Each structure stands twice: as structure tokens, then as C-alpha cells.
Amino acid sequence: MEKKVKGKPKRFFFKETIIIALALFVLYFPSLKYQFVWDDKEIYINEVNLPRTETISAIPNYFVPKKDKMYIPITYTFWNIIFNIESTDDRVYNPYSFHFFNLVLHIINSILIFLVLLRLLGSRRFAFFGAMVFALHPIQVESVAWISEARGLLAGTFGFSAMLLYLKNKIGPFRNYLIPLLLLCSMLSKPSGIVFPLILIALDGYLNGFTPFKKLLQRNIFILILVIPFILLAMYGESSRTIEFSAPMWIRPLLWLNAIGFYLFKIFIPINFSACYGLTYSYLVANVFNFFAILIFVGVLFVMVLLKKKEFWFAMIIFVLGFLPVSNLLTYYYQYWSTVSDRYVYFSMFAIAFGLSFIVKEYFSKYFYYIFGIVGIILFFFSKIELPKWENERTLWSDCIEKYPNRIPHPYLGQGLIFQNDGNYPRALDYYNKAIELDSNYYFGYYNRGNLYYDLKQFTKAIEDYSRVLKINTKYLNAYVNRGLCLMNLGQYEEAIIDFTKAIELDSKQFDVYYERANCFIEIGMKEKAVEDLKFCLKLNPNFEQAKSLLYKTLK
């Protein structure tokens, strides 16, 4: 008979740790050779965030909130350290080291889940089962294989560590300095980390009772206060995003319930995962059958009521809290492309690990080894199937188009960009046209098609597309800039100045826009205005040699 672990384990469990690490290394080893995809280089791993020179000095700047960026200073700091340790003399961005970092974080998180479950379940083998479910489930592939989601993995590392420390010390986090520090680091790794203070409160309620609720809140008032500034920071970071979008209030509860059911369905039927499901609220309204996932959630609740186990209710509370910031009750940036995404339930998978471990322990204990073997093989197999699509941009968008061809235009845009970068303009144009065909209000499609026409020097067609963009989204800065450049090429300098001025109103730190506007002022004989723009351009970027040269010629 198995000896149960009660309270504090007296030794570390090296066998379980080695098996978890080995299984994950075998599973994700191919991803170490994968490329950057999606937003990896465009938004995160680039010269702006990880400058090739004076990299360490950039770290303090990460902690200054910016209106157009997700506030993830600790993640940027870790990426900075990785880049400095790994970089050779040529200072290139090597995806290998960043992929390796993701894998290490997922291994650490899976071990933390094992230790947390060990204290909650009091059983070594059932905790190990839950940890392997968390580690191997294919819904986790996106978080591990996509470099950008190091932010979520890192937030999980700090958050799960806080949970473990809470259970180890049996005290509320407000009485311990380290727990709030870990929660703070989680929220500084990714804004979604704000769920961990709420999860700790739920954990407190599970262990010590949810009633009276007032006392539960009083015990945890400090961590509730800790969350407030990060909610404001998250709102500040999203405030100037280029997408002007908001789901109607009446549909948000339905989107939330549907998301819960969708994730439960994907977790228990682990097939057809996608980087972009395309389940936007407009698509769901037009195809109401896709709301069937709400019935799955209702069915699970019905079973929970029948079984009358507080463990199931605790698991459901944690599951729902785990993706609360992106639950669709509030508008968020990615919701424009889909109301669901695999990476959003990375934290919530702890609840699944706990719930399944409890079910096996409570009802199927004598079949444990059979269940462990079958579940482990199935999850490993399906994760192996899902992993290769993350190899590069082409495989990623091809997979999206193959699985869900008529839902959303974004994968077609991604494929179009690949062909355009390869110089295959006809194929790129086909994909952009398909994107626009799927959604006539998809201004990214018009914008990128406009860029293609610009490359082909078909400036009139490009202007038409940029104008369509600005009819849909009046705050899309790049469309003003590029339309201005087209107008310059057509000799329409005064019209170009209007567009450049609008771009500067949207973002006054675009030094290259001042330079282009200065060129227009020179062409129409307004040299004083040109000098003002060039001086301000050089104030923003003192090393801009073209601006220096033009200023010298203008003053001469």
C-alpha cells in the first residue's frame, strides 16, 4: 500500500522530477530547431527591445510602461539576459536559445505543479499523474513552442511558486514577504498574472472555508490591493492599440460561457488545435451552432451537482479564474482574431490536473497504472502531432488554413506576407485578396495589399487601399505614413504633408516621419518648416545621418 505524503514532504522527489524533465525534453526537442514565428521578431525579439549594443543598459527602460506595448518588464529582462549569454560576436537573434528557455520554464512549471498537487492530494502517485497531464497535454504546445509566450510561462513559474510557498507555510500571503514578491513578479512577466492572487484566495477558501466570505476577503486584502495597479497598467498598455474593437455587452456572457465549454472540449477531446481558431464574436453570431460549447459547460456543471464534491467546485473555480482577463467578459486585443486561444488556459491546466487526479484517486484508484499509461501515451502522441506546425511561419499558417479555411482572414495575411517577402507577388496578392474576401472590413488585408502595390510602384492602387484602411480605422498610423509616401512619389506634396502630420499627431516620436515631412516642405519651398522638422528629427535620433545631411543642405 502506498505511503501517503501528509503536510511537508521530507525530501525532494528526484524520480518524478527526472521523468517529467525527460518526457518533456523528448517531446519538445524538435522545437529547439524551430524558427521565429508570428509576433516573435516583429514585436518582441528585435533591435528595439534587445539592442545589439549596450543590451544590459536597456533593462531599466523595460520597467517604464508604454501605451502601445504589453507591460512585461521581467520577461524582457530574461530575454535580455539570454541574448547576452548566448550571443556571439555577430550578435544575431538565435531562436534556439529562446526555445530552450521556454522548454526549461515548462519543465519547472510541471515540477511545481507536481509539488503543489502533492500537498493538496497527499499522494505521490496521483500528484505525479496530474503533473504529467499538465506537462504533456497538447493544449500546452502553443505556450511552449511559441517563443513569444515565454511571458505566460514565466508568469506561471512565479505564480505556481507562490502557490507552493503558500501551501508549505500554511499562512496567508499578506503575512509573508516572499509570496507577494512572487505574485508581483508573475504580474510583471505578463498582465494575465493578475489571476494568481485570485487563485491564492480561492486556495485559501478551499483549505479554510469560503464562508464567511467577508473573512476570506479580509484575510487576503493585501493581495487584492496588489492587483489594482496592474489592472490599470494593463488598461494603459491596451489603450492605444491600433484595433478599434469591442464586443457588444449583451453577447459577452455568452462568449465567456462558450469559451469555458470550448476549452473543456479541447482538453478532453485533444484534436484539431490551432494557432488561430477564428471564433470571433461576429463569426459565432453568424454561425450559432458554434455556441454548442455552452452545453458542454452546462453538462459538466450538472455532473458536479450530482457528485457533490467540493474538490470539483474548487477545480472549476480555479479553471475559470485562470483565464479570467481573456474570458471575453472584457474586450482585449487578440479578441479581434478569436475569442479563444490555447495559450490562455496554461494557468487553468492546473485545475484540470487537480480535478483529473482527484477523480482517479477517488473512483479509479485500483486502475491507476492502466489509466496513467493510457493517458500519458495519448497526450504524448497528440502533442507530437501538434508540435511540427510551429516549425516556421509557412507551416503555422498552412495548418490554420487547412483546419479552419473560412473563418478568419489572418492566416491568409500571414501566408501573403511570406510570399511577398519571397518576391512572389502574384501568390501574395491571391492570399491578400482571399483575406479581404473573407472580411471586407479586415483593414490589415487592405494595408498589406497596399504595401504590395507600393513595392510594385503602383502608387494609385496603394493609395486606394490605404484609404480603405483609414475609413475602417482612423487611428492606424502606418496607413497615414505609407499613403503619404505614395503621395510624395506622385508629386502631391501638400497632400502628403497632411498625412504625415496626422501620423505625428498619433505618435510624436516617429523621427522618420518628421524627415519625410521635411522633404515635402522643401519641395514646396517651405524651408523654415523643413528645418524645424529636421532638428526635431535629430533630437529624437541624433544618429540619423540622412537627416543630418539634409539639414546641412537646407541651411547652406
Short mmCIF file of C-alpha atoms in Angstrom, two decimals, residues 47 50-55 82-94:
data_model
loop_
_atom_site.label_atom_id
_atom_site.label_comp_id
_atom_site.label_asym_id
_atom_site.label_seq_id
_atom_site.Cartn_x
_atom_site.Cartn_y
_atom_site.Cartn_z
CA GLU A 47 16.62 45.69 -32.08
CA LEU A 50 17.10 43.76 -27.34
CA PRO A 51 19.60 46.20 -28.87
CA ARG A 52 22.73 44.54 -30.21
CA THR A 53 24.88 47.06 -28.36
CA GLU A 54 24.56 48.16 -24.72
CA THR A 55 21.95 45.47 -24.14
CA ILE A 82 19.51 35.06 -22.58
CA PHE A 83 20.59 37.15 -25.56
CA ASN A 84 23.71 38.37 -23.75
CA ILE A 85 24.73 34.92 -22.56
CA GLU A 86 24.13 33.20 -25.89
CA SER A 87 25.15 35.84 -28.42
CA THR A 88 28.35 35.51 -30.40
CA ASP A 89 30.39 38.33 -31.88
CA ASP A 90 27.93 38.84 -34.73
CA ARG A 91 25.10 39.42 -32.18
CA VAL A 92 22.37 37.61 -34.07
CA TYR A 93 18.99 36.66 -32.63
CA ASN A 94 19.16 32.88 -32.38
#
